[in-house]
């Protein structure tokens, strides 16, 4: 169904005091997708081209023991936190189709604004990372055929941003992805399969030349391990779960839980495979873009990089959709995709958003640092701290003492982790900024 644009006020969890928050209905389509389509949205999000960097950004700083145990623990905790948020989707007798709406309903105006700010920063930084990835994939294709250093990474980032803008203008909302989710799945399987096969081939050829030692001084290791912990959280980043859940058909909670179980079982297998095999093959020399490590036929590597580029364009649209929904709803943009008014608005609004994202991506193209900082300043608060405290607040009268203590333990632990990871991520950016100039050709 489509929204009418009407607005309603939220009340607190006890239904008494009213907060001065207007919650607009959405200009985008909701309650139209099966749980299976939503599961593919989630799986597309988790198996995006970022997986080509996790061997270098997660496994290299953590090693085998820390990396494997950390991923298993992060998977379990992320599933748990997402289910908490999913169960609150219809809390208080109404649907909360945006993360900020749910926070505002439970806490009030300040939490509404803070949550919206955190989410915007989270999604903006994720999208900057996607543009860096897309540019890196295009550059990798160029280098395969003409390694003359004429075309540099910032140029390819600009091209990637332009392509993302064209796609954003043509696809109005999340539910409209439709067949593009199938295309995205095929593209993911191509670059993941190529990365796995060529990594195995390289690993078999050089069985004794790999070094898995965590590099650096004791202080440096402490900072890199802390930043890598933020990357672990970033792996499962879903800081827009209510927005995705808004698209699913009734019963929304049961269907969303089914989609989450799919994501955290079958959906995780390709990501785990490419992460572990990539690290096994190249050890501590694994780069933050695995396809730069692999050796094989030029056409195969080109196919994988082109697939990674195209899939990134689709995936960026998923993580940008809450921002697009806000702009479309704010200015009443509804109806046909190619109606002149709608088309011109999306060219200006979405094009402008992606132009700013592209400029920042080209200015500071440090992918691993983006992942660490995003995980620290926004993903941890949204996915773990807020999810646990919202559930505690909403279900307080139904929880026993041990359950309350459990949720508070999560809130306190992840608050400390967020602060520590932010300090480590900022340090990494400062160090990289000293080693590389702006608009660096990495």
GROMACS .gro file of C-alpha atoms in nm:
model
  442
    1UNK     CA    1   0.000   0.000   0.000
    2UNK     CA    2   0.105   0.360  -0.048
    3UNK     CA    3   0.102   0.628   0.217
    4UNK     CA    4  -0.124   0.929   0.214
    5UNK     CA    5   0.116   1.174   0.369
    6UNK     CA    6  -0.092   1.223   0.684
    7UNK     CA    7   0.089   1.284   1.010
    8UNK     CA    8   0.037   1.149   1.361
    9UNK     CA    9   0.183   1.220   1.704
   10UNK     CA   10   0.369   0.964   1.908
   11UNK     CA   11   0.311   0.894   2.273
   12UNK     CA   12   0.532   0.735   2.535
   13UNK     CA   13   0.526   0.367   2.621
   14UNK     CA   14   0.268   0.416   2.892
   15UNK     CA   15   0.031   0.594   2.657
   16UNK     CA   16   0.002   0.895   2.884
   17UNK     CA   17   0.238   1.185   2.815
   18UNK     CA   18   0.247   1.304   2.455
   19UNK     CA   19   0.569   1.412   2.291
   20UNK     CA   20   0.582   1.686   2.034
   21UNK     CA   21   0.686   1.458   1.747
   22UNK     CA   22   0.510   1.445   1.414
   23UNK     CA   23   0.553   1.113   1.237
   24UNK     CA   24   0.476   1.138   0.865
   25UNK     CA   25   0.341   0.846   0.669
   26UNK     CA   26   0.579   0.741   0.397
   27UNK     CA   27   0.575   0.835   0.031
   28UNK     CA   28   0.731   0.496  -0.042
   29UNK     CA   29   0.564   0.158  -0.080
   30UNK     CA   30   0.520  -0.057   0.231
   31UNK     CA   31   0.374  -0.398   0.328
   32UNK     CA   32   0.414  -0.539  -0.022
   33UNK     CA   33   0.706  -0.784  -0.008
   34UNK     CA   34   0.727  -1.150   0.093
   35UNK     CA   35   0.964  -1.254   0.372
   36UNK     CA   36   1.175  -1.426   0.106
   37UNK     CA   37   1.230  -1.101  -0.088
   38UNK     CA   38   1.318  -0.923   0.237
   39UNK     CA   39   1.558  -1.208   0.318
   40UNK     CA   40   1.732  -1.141  -0.014
   41UNK     CA   41   1.751  -0.770   0.066
   42UNK     CA   42   1.929  -0.861   0.392
   43UNK     CA   43   2.149  -1.123   0.226
   44UNK     CA   44   2.241  -0.881  -0.053
   45UNK     CA   45   2.339  -0.630   0.212
   46UNK     CA   46   2.563  -0.874   0.396
   47UNK     CA   47   2.729  -1.030   0.089
   48UNK     CA   48   2.805  -0.703  -0.083
   49UNK     CA   49   3.150  -0.621  -0.217
   50UNK     CA   50   3.264  -0.528   0.135
   51UNK     CA   51   3.319  -0.903   0.190
   52UNK     CA   52   3.621  -0.875  -0.039
   53UNK     CA   53   3.784  -0.659   0.227
   54UNK     CA   54   3.700  -0.852   0.544
   55UNK     CA   55   3.996  -1.090   0.515
   56UNK     CA   56   4.226  -0.788   0.539
   57UNK     CA   57   4.029  -0.568   0.778
   58UNK     CA   58   3.905  -0.834   1.021
   59UNK     CA   59   4.118  -1.147   0.995
   60UNK     CA   60   4.461  -0.983   0.952
   61UNK     CA   61   4.444  -0.771   1.273
   62UNK     CA   62   4.271  -1.045   1.478
   63UNK     CA   63   4.440  -1.363   1.351
   64UNK     CA   64   4.281  -1.706   1.330
   65UNK     CA   65   4.166  -1.741   1.689
   66UNK     CA   66   4.040  -1.387   1.737
   67UNK     CA   67   3.891  -1.365   1.389
   68UNK     CA   68   3.699  -1.694   1.393
   69UNK     CA   69   3.574  -1.663   1.750
   70UNK     CA   70   3.496  -1.295   1.701
   71UNK     CA   71   3.291  -1.361   1.388
   72UNK     CA   72   3.090  -1.640   1.549
   73UNK     CA   73   3.022  -1.426   1.856
   74UNK     CA   74   2.938  -1.119   1.647
   75UNK     CA   75   2.698  -1.327   1.435
   76UNK     CA   76   2.510  -1.453   1.740
   77UNK     CA   77   2.494  -1.113   1.909
   78UNK     CA   78   2.387  -0.938   1.588
   79UNK     CA   79   2.108  -1.189   1.525
   80UNK     CA   80   1.988  -1.146   1.882
   81UNK     CA   81   1.992  -0.765   1.865
   82UNK     CA   82   1.813  -0.758   1.529
   83UNK     CA   83   1.540  -0.989   1.658
   84UNK     CA   84   1.490  -0.752   1.954
   85UNK     CA   85   1.431  -0.462   1.715
   86UNK     CA   86   1.209  -0.673   1.487
   87UNK     CA   87   0.985  -0.767   1.781
   88UNK     CA   88   0.928  -0.397   1.859
   89UNK     CA   89   0.803  -0.315   1.510
   90UNK     CA   90   0.437  -0.316   1.617
   91UNK     CA   91   0.497  -0.208   1.975
   92UNK     CA   92   0.222   0.008   2.129
   93UNK     CA   93  -0.037  -0.098   1.875
   94UNK     CA   94   0.119   0.075   1.572
   95UNK     CA   95   0.386   0.006   1.313
   96UNK     CA   96   0.714   0.191   1.343
   97UNK     CA   97   0.850   0.202   0.989
   98UNK     CA   98   1.162   0.404   1.074
   99UNK     CA   99   1.426   0.346   1.340
  100UNK     CA  100   1.389   0.705   1.465
  101UNK     CA  101   1.008   0.667   1.490
  102UNK     CA  102   1.050   0.365   1.719
  103UNK     CA  103   1.306   0.546   1.936
  104UNK     CA  104   1.086   0.854   1.952
  105UNK     CA  105   0.783   0.649   2.052
  106UNK     CA  106   0.973   0.487   2.339
  107UNK     CA  107   1.187   0.779   2.463
  108UNK     CA  108   1.066   1.108   2.316
  109UNK     CA  109   1.189   1.390   2.092
  110UNK     CA  110   1.557   1.394   2.194
  111UNK     CA  111   1.600   1.023   2.123
  112UNK     CA  112   1.414   1.067   1.795
  113UNK     CA  113   1.663   1.334   1.684
  114UNK     CA  114   1.972   1.152   1.816
  115UNK     CA  115   1.868   0.824   1.650
  116UNK     CA  116   1.804   0.997   1.320
  117UNK     CA  117   2.144   1.165   1.340
  118UNK     CA  118   2.325   0.841   1.422
  119UNK     CA  119   2.144   0.655   1.147
  120UNK     CA  120   2.213   0.925   0.890
  121UNK     CA  121   2.584   0.927   0.976
  122UNK     CA  122   2.589   0.546   0.971
  123UNK     CA  123   2.428   0.515   0.628
  124UNK     CA  124   2.622   0.808   0.482
  125UNK     CA  125   2.956   0.654   0.582
  126UNK     CA  126   2.851   0.310   0.457
  127UNK     CA  127   2.761   0.465   0.123
  128UNK     CA  128   3.096   0.645   0.106
  129UNK     CA  129   3.258   0.305   0.157
  130UNK     CA  130   3.049   0.157  -0.123
  131UNK     CA  131   3.161   0.432  -0.360
  132UNK     CA  132   3.526   0.372  -0.264
  133UNK     CA  133   3.472   0.000  -0.329
  134UNK     CA  134   3.308   0.064  -0.665
  135UNK     CA  135   3.589   0.296  -0.767
  136UNK     CA  136   3.850   0.043  -0.653
  137UNK     CA  137   3.682  -0.229  -0.861
  138UNK     CA  138   3.681  -0.007  -1.170
  139UNK     CA  139   4.045   0.084  -1.119
  140UNK     CA  140   4.134  -0.286  -1.082
  141UNK     CA  141   3.976  -0.354  -1.423
  142UNK     CA  142   4.169  -0.064  -1.577
  143UNK     CA  143   4.500  -0.180  -1.429
  144UNK     CA  144   4.448  -0.530  -1.572
  145UNK     CA  145   4.453  -0.392  -1.926
  146UNK     CA  146   4.647  -0.064  -1.905
  147UNK     CA  147   4.860  -0.005  -1.598
  148UNK     CA  148   4.994   0.337  -1.699
  149UNK     CA  149   4.883   0.537  -1.391
  150UNK     CA  150   4.706   0.787  -1.616
  151UNK     CA  151   4.367   0.714  -1.459
  152UNK     CA  152   4.383   0.739  -1.080
  153UNK     CA  153   4.150   0.612  -0.808
  154UNK     CA  154   3.970   0.948  -0.756
  155UNK     CA  155   3.867   0.946  -1.122
  156UNK     CA  156   3.715   0.600  -1.090
  157UNK     CA  157   3.541   0.701  -0.768
  158UNK     CA  158   3.383   0.991  -0.958
  159UNK     CA  159   3.264   0.754  -1.232
  160UNK     CA  160   3.123   0.517  -0.970
  161UNK     CA  161   2.935   0.801  -0.801
  162UNK     CA  162   2.780   0.904  -1.134
  163UNK     CA  163   2.659   0.551  -1.209
  164UNK     CA  164   2.513   0.522  -0.856
  165UNK     CA  165   2.326   0.849  -0.915
  166UNK     CA  166   2.171   0.721  -1.240
  167UNK     CA  167   2.056   0.404  -1.064
  168UNK     CA  168   1.914   0.601  -0.770
  169UNK     CA  169   1.714   0.824  -1.002
  170UNK     CA  170   1.564   0.527  -1.188
  171UNK     CA  171   1.468   0.310  -0.888
  172UNK     CA  172   1.217   0.499  -0.669
  173UNK     CA  173   1.211   0.292  -0.348
  174UNK     CA  174   1.330  -0.025  -0.175
  175UNK     CA  175   1.044  -0.249  -0.287
  176UNK     CA  176   1.106  -0.145  -0.649
  177UNK     CA  177   1.441  -0.326  -0.650
  178UNK     CA  178   1.253  -0.647  -0.738
  179UNK     CA  179   1.450  -0.821  -1.012
  180UNK     CA  180   1.761  -0.623  -0.920
  181UNK     CA  181   1.791  -0.837  -0.606
  182UNK     CA  182   1.822  -1.145  -0.828
  183UNK     CA  183   2.081  -0.968  -1.040
  184UNK     CA  184   2.267  -0.867  -0.723
  185UNK     CA  185   2.271  -1.228  -0.600
  186UNK     CA  186   2.419  -1.349  -0.930
  187UNK     CA  187   2.682  -1.076  -0.925
  188UNK     CA  188   2.773  -1.161  -0.565
  189UNK     CA  189   2.816  -1.527  -0.651
  190UNK     CA  190   3.044  -1.434  -0.941
  191UNK     CA  191   3.297  -1.226  -0.747
  192UNK     CA  192   3.281  -1.445  -0.436
  193UNK     CA  193   3.333  -1.763  -0.643
  194UNK     CA  194   3.622  -1.610  -0.836
  195UNK     CA  195   3.784  -1.484  -0.515
  196UNK     CA  196   3.750  -1.827  -0.349
  197UNK     CA  197   3.871  -2.033  -0.646
  198UNK     CA  198   4.172  -1.812  -0.724
  199UNK     CA  199   4.263  -1.781  -0.354
  200UNK     CA  200   4.256  -2.160  -0.314
  201UNK     CA  201   4.469  -2.193  -0.626
  202UNK     CA  202   4.726  -1.945  -0.492
  203UNK     CA  203   4.719  -2.102  -0.145
  204UNK     CA  204   4.788  -2.450  -0.279
  205UNK     CA  205   5.079  -2.322  -0.487
  206UNK     CA  206   5.249  -2.157  -0.188
  207UNK     CA  207   5.170  -2.376   0.113
  208UNK     CA  208   5.467  -2.271   0.330
  209UNK     CA  209   5.516  -1.903   0.251
  210UNK     CA  210   5.226  -1.757   0.449
  211UNK     CA  211   5.270  -1.555   0.769
  212UNK     CA  212   4.973  -1.520   1.006
  213UNK     CA  213   5.150  -1.311   1.269
  214UNK     CA  214   4.973  -0.991   1.381
  215UNK     CA  215   5.214  -0.712   1.289
  216UNK     CA  216   5.313  -0.401   1.482
  217UNK     CA  217   5.423  -0.291   1.829
  218UNK     CA  218   5.220  -0.375   2.137
  219UNK     CA  219   5.050  -0.032   2.133
  220UNK     CA  220   4.984  -0.053   1.760
  221UNK     CA  221   4.835  -0.401   1.800
  222UNK     CA  222   4.606  -0.276   2.074
  223UNK     CA  223   4.466  -0.003   1.850
  224UNK     CA  224   4.434  -0.223   1.541
  225UNK     CA  225   4.263  -0.503   1.735
  226UNK     CA  226   4.019  -0.255   1.889
  227UNK     CA  227   3.942  -0.108   1.546
  228UNK     CA  228   3.902  -0.459   1.405
  229UNK     CA  229   3.640  -0.528   1.674
  230UNK     CA  230   3.441  -0.239   1.526
  231UNK     CA  231   3.484  -0.399   1.184
  232UNK     CA  232   3.334  -0.720   1.326
  233UNK     CA  233   3.021  -0.522   1.410
  234UNK     CA  234   3.029  -0.350   1.070
  235UNK     CA  235   3.019  -0.691   0.899
  236UNK     CA  236   2.659  -0.735   1.017
  237UNK     CA  237   2.554  -0.372   0.984
  238UNK     CA  238   2.177  -0.338   0.956
  239UNK     CA  239   2.121   0.007   1.103
  240UNK     CA  240   1.797   0.035   0.905
  241UNK     CA  241   1.608  -0.277   1.013
  242UNK     CA  242   1.269  -0.105   1.078
  243UNK     CA  243   1.288   0.055   0.731
  244UNK     CA  244   1.345  -0.288   0.574
  245UNK     CA  245   1.076  -0.446   0.793
  246UNK     CA  246   0.830  -0.181   0.675
  247UNK     CA  247   0.830  -0.342   0.329
  248UNK     CA  248   0.732  -0.692   0.447
  249UNK     CA  249   0.378  -0.829   0.435
  250UNK     CA  250   0.177  -0.921   0.744
  251UNK     CA  251   0.246  -1.080   0.985
  252UNK     CA  252   0.541  -0.843   0.991
  253UNK     CA  253   0.719  -0.969   1.302
  254UNK     CA  254   0.700  -1.339   1.214
  255UNK     CA  255   0.803  -1.274   0.853
  256UNK     CA  256   1.093  -1.051   0.956
  257UNK     CA  257   1.224  -1.309   1.202
  258UNK     CA  258   1.212  -1.572   0.925
  259UNK     CA  259   1.409  -1.337   0.698
  260UNK     CA  260   1.667  -1.279   0.972
  261UNK     CA  261   1.714  -1.652   1.031
  262UNK     CA  262   1.772  -1.694   0.657
  263UNK     CA  263   2.026  -1.411   0.658
  264UNK     CA  264   2.220  -1.546   0.957
  265UNK     CA  265   2.232  -1.906   0.831
  266UNK     CA  266   2.248  -1.959   0.455
  267UNK     CA  267   2.316  -1.591   0.396
  268UNK     CA  268   2.638  -1.598   0.599
  269UNK     CA  269   2.801  -1.895   0.427
  270UNK     CA  270   2.942  -1.712   0.120
  271UNK     CA  271   3.082  -1.433   0.338
  272UNK     CA  272   3.247  -1.675   0.581
  273UNK     CA  273   3.395  -1.875   0.296
  274UNK     CA  274   3.561  -1.581   0.120
  275UNK     CA  275   3.689  -1.432   0.448
  276UNK     CA  276   3.852  -1.747   0.581
  277UNK     CA  277   3.986  -1.877   0.249
  278UNK     CA  278   4.127  -1.536   0.156
  279UNK     CA  279   4.312  -1.511   0.487
  280UNK     CA  280   4.429  -1.873   0.463
  281UNK     CA  281   4.576  -1.809   0.116
  282UNK     CA  282   4.760  -1.481   0.182
  283UNK     CA  283   4.798  -1.449   0.560
  284UNK     CA  284   4.904  -1.113   0.698
  285UNK     CA  285   4.970  -0.981   0.345
  286UNK     CA  286   4.598  -0.996   0.259
  287UNK     CA  287   4.487  -0.659   0.123
  288UNK     CA  288   4.167  -0.471   0.204
  289UNK     CA  289   4.041  -0.567  -0.142
  290UNK     CA  290   4.099  -0.939  -0.194
  291UNK     CA  291   4.084  -0.929  -0.573
  292UNK     CA  292   4.410  -0.730  -0.565
  293UNK     CA  293   4.581  -1.040  -0.415
  294UNK     CA  294   4.455  -1.313  -0.646
  295UNK     CA  295   4.638  -1.441  -0.953
  296UNK     CA  296   4.456  -1.583  -1.252
  297UNK     CA  297   4.337  -1.520  -1.609
  298UNK     CA  298   4.286  -1.153  -1.684
  299UNK     CA  299   3.933  -1.200  -1.814
  300UNK     CA  300   3.829  -1.388  -1.498
  301UNK     CA  301   3.964  -1.114  -1.271
  302UNK     CA  302   3.801  -0.849  -1.490
  303UNK     CA  303   3.466  -1.030  -1.468
  304UNK     CA  304   3.491  -1.046  -1.089
  305UNK     CA  305   3.577  -0.678  -1.058
  306UNK     CA  306   3.299  -0.568  -1.293
  307UNK     CA  307   3.055  -0.785  -1.097
  308UNK     CA  308   3.174  -0.625  -0.771
  309UNK     CA  309   3.126  -0.279  -0.920
  310UNK     CA  310   2.773  -0.345  -1.045
  311UNK     CA  311   2.663  -0.519  -0.723
  312UNK     CA  312   2.793  -0.227  -0.520
  313UNK     CA  313   2.573   0.013  -0.719
  314UNK     CA  314   2.265  -0.196  -0.629
  315UNK     CA  315   2.366  -0.242  -0.267
  316UNK     CA  316   2.435   0.126  -0.211
  317UNK     CA  317   2.073   0.191  -0.308
  318UNK     CA  318   1.954  -0.031  -0.021
  319UNK     CA  319   2.154   0.158   0.240
  320UNK     CA  320   2.065   0.497   0.091
  321UNK     CA  321   1.690   0.422   0.081
  322UNK     CA  322   1.609   0.570   0.429
  323UNK     CA  323   1.764   0.899   0.317
  324UNK     CA  324   1.575   0.888  -0.012
  325UNK     CA  325   1.253   0.803   0.172
  326UNK     CA  326   1.299   1.102   0.401
  327UNK     CA  327   1.351   1.341   0.109
  328UNK     CA  328   1.060   1.201  -0.096
  329UNK     CA  329   0.823   1.208   0.202
  330UNK     CA  330   0.932   1.557   0.309
  331UNK     CA  331   0.856   1.702  -0.033
  332UNK     CA  332   0.560   1.479  -0.125
  333UNK     CA  333   0.725   1.298  -0.415
  334UNK     CA  334   0.487   1.014  -0.511
  335UNK     CA  335   0.361   0.852  -0.829
  336UNK     CA  336   0.541   0.746  -1.146
  337UNK     CA  337   0.917   0.724  -1.156
  338UNK     CA  338   0.950   0.927  -1.475
  339UNK     CA  339   0.691   1.194  -1.403
  340UNK     CA  340   0.880   1.516  -1.480
  341UNK     CA  341   0.840   1.663  -1.130
  342UNK     CA  342   0.957   1.340  -0.964
  343UNK     CA  343   1.243   1.295  -1.207
  344UNK     CA  344   1.374   1.649  -1.160
  345UNK     CA  345   1.349   1.623  -0.782
  346UNK     CA  346   1.542   1.295  -0.770
  347UNK     CA  347   1.808   1.429  -1.003
  348UNK     CA  348   1.866   1.723  -0.769
  349UNK     CA  349   1.811   1.558  -0.429
  350UNK     CA  350   1.961   1.213  -0.482
  351UNK     CA  351   2.220   1.345  -0.724
  352UNK     CA  352   2.327   1.606  -0.469
  353UNK     CA  353   2.346   1.350  -0.188
  354UNK     CA  354   2.564   1.119  -0.397
  355UNK     CA  355   2.779   1.408  -0.521
  356UNK     CA  356   2.872   1.495  -0.161
  357UNK     CA  357   2.929   1.125  -0.081
  358UNK     CA  358   3.151   1.086  -0.387
  359UNK     CA  359   3.357   1.395  -0.305
  360UNK     CA  360   3.430   1.272   0.049
  361UNK     CA  361   3.509   0.922  -0.082
  362UNK     CA  362   3.762   1.058  -0.330
  363UNK     CA  363   3.909   1.293  -0.070
  364UNK     CA  364   3.977   1.019   0.191
  365UNK     CA  365   3.968   0.681   0.015
  366UNK     CA  366   4.073   0.477   0.322
  367UNK     CA  367   3.822   0.192   0.310
  368UNK     CA  368   3.931   0.003   0.621
  369UNK     CA  369   3.928   0.324   0.826
  370UNK     CA  370   3.577   0.407   0.706
  371UNK     CA  371   3.460   0.064   0.819
  372UNK     CA  372   3.619   0.099   1.162
  373UNK     CA  373   3.486   0.450   1.225
  374UNK     CA  374   3.136   0.362   1.100
  375UNK     CA  375   3.121   0.057   1.324
  376UNK     CA  376   3.243   0.256   1.626
  377UNK     CA  377   3.042   0.578   1.613
  378UNK     CA  378   2.711   0.457   1.472
  379UNK     CA  379   2.674   0.083   1.416
  380UNK     CA  380   2.751  -0.018   1.776
  381UNK     CA  381   2.513   0.241   1.926
  382UNK     CA  382   2.232   0.164   1.679
  383UNK     CA  383   2.262  -0.212   1.656
  384UNK     CA  384   2.356  -0.306   2.013
  385UNK     CA  385   2.323  -0.025   2.267
  386UNK     CA  386   1.992   0.116   2.144
  387UNK     CA  387   1.841  -0.222   2.055
  388UNK     CA  388   1.901  -0.364   2.404
  389UNK     CA  389   1.790  -0.054   2.591
  390UNK     CA  390   1.478  -0.003   2.379
  391UNK     CA  391   1.373  -0.361   2.443
  392UNK     CA  392   1.443  -0.321   2.815
  393UNK     CA  393   1.243   0.002   2.824
  394UNK     CA  394   0.951  -0.133   2.622
  395UNK     CA  395   0.923  -0.470   2.796
  396UNK     CA  396   1.036  -0.361   3.144
  397UNK     CA  397   0.727  -0.493   3.325
  398UNK     CA  398   0.756  -0.832   3.154
  399UNK     CA  399   1.125  -0.897   3.224
  400UNK     CA  400   1.262  -1.069   3.532
  401UNK     CA  401   1.565  -0.940   3.723
  402UNK     CA  402   1.817  -1.154   3.534
  403UNK     CA  403   1.680  -1.045   3.197
  404UNK     CA  404   1.701  -0.678   3.301
  405UNK     CA  405   2.059  -0.725   3.417
  406UNK     CA  406   2.145  -0.897   3.089
  407UNK     CA  407   2.020  -0.605   2.881
  408UNK     CA  408   2.200  -0.351   3.101
  409UNK     CA  409   2.521  -0.555   3.075
  410UNK     CA  410   2.496  -0.531   2.695
  411UNK     CA  411   2.431  -0.156   2.710
  412UNK     CA  412   2.732  -0.088   2.935
  413UNK     CA  413   2.972  -0.324   2.755
  414UNK     CA  414   2.895  -0.193   2.407
  415UNK     CA  415   2.909   0.168   2.529
  416UNK     CA  416   3.269   0.114   2.643
  417UNK     CA  417   3.344  -0.072   2.321
  418UNK     CA  418   3.204   0.214   2.111
  419UNK     CA  419   3.424   0.473   2.284
  420UNK     CA  420   3.739   0.258   2.259
  421UNK     CA  421   3.677   0.169   1.894
  422UNK     CA  422   3.614   0.533   1.803
  423UNK     CA  423   3.949   0.636   1.952
  424UNK     CA  424   4.124   0.354   1.764
  425UNK     CA  425   3.951   0.436   1.434
  426UNK     CA  426   4.033   0.808   1.457
  427UNK     CA  427   4.396   0.719   1.526
  428UNK     CA  428   4.404   0.499   1.214
  429UNK     CA  429   4.264   0.781   1.000
  430UNK     CA  430   4.521   1.028   1.139
  431UNK     CA  431   4.804   0.783   1.067
  432UNK     CA  432   4.681   0.714   0.714
  433UNK     CA  433   4.627   1.084   0.649
  434UNK     CA  434   4.994   1.142   0.733
  435UNK     CA  435   5.107   0.859   0.506
  436UNK     CA  436   4.882   0.952   0.212
  437UNK     CA  437   4.776   1.287   0.068
  438UNK     CA  438   4.413   1.373  -0.001
  439UNK     CA  439   4.270   1.230  -0.323
  440UNK     CA  440   4.528   0.953  -0.286
  441UNK     CA  441   4.571   0.695  -0.562
  442UNK     CA  442   4.572   0.381  -0.346
   0.00000   0.00000   0.00000
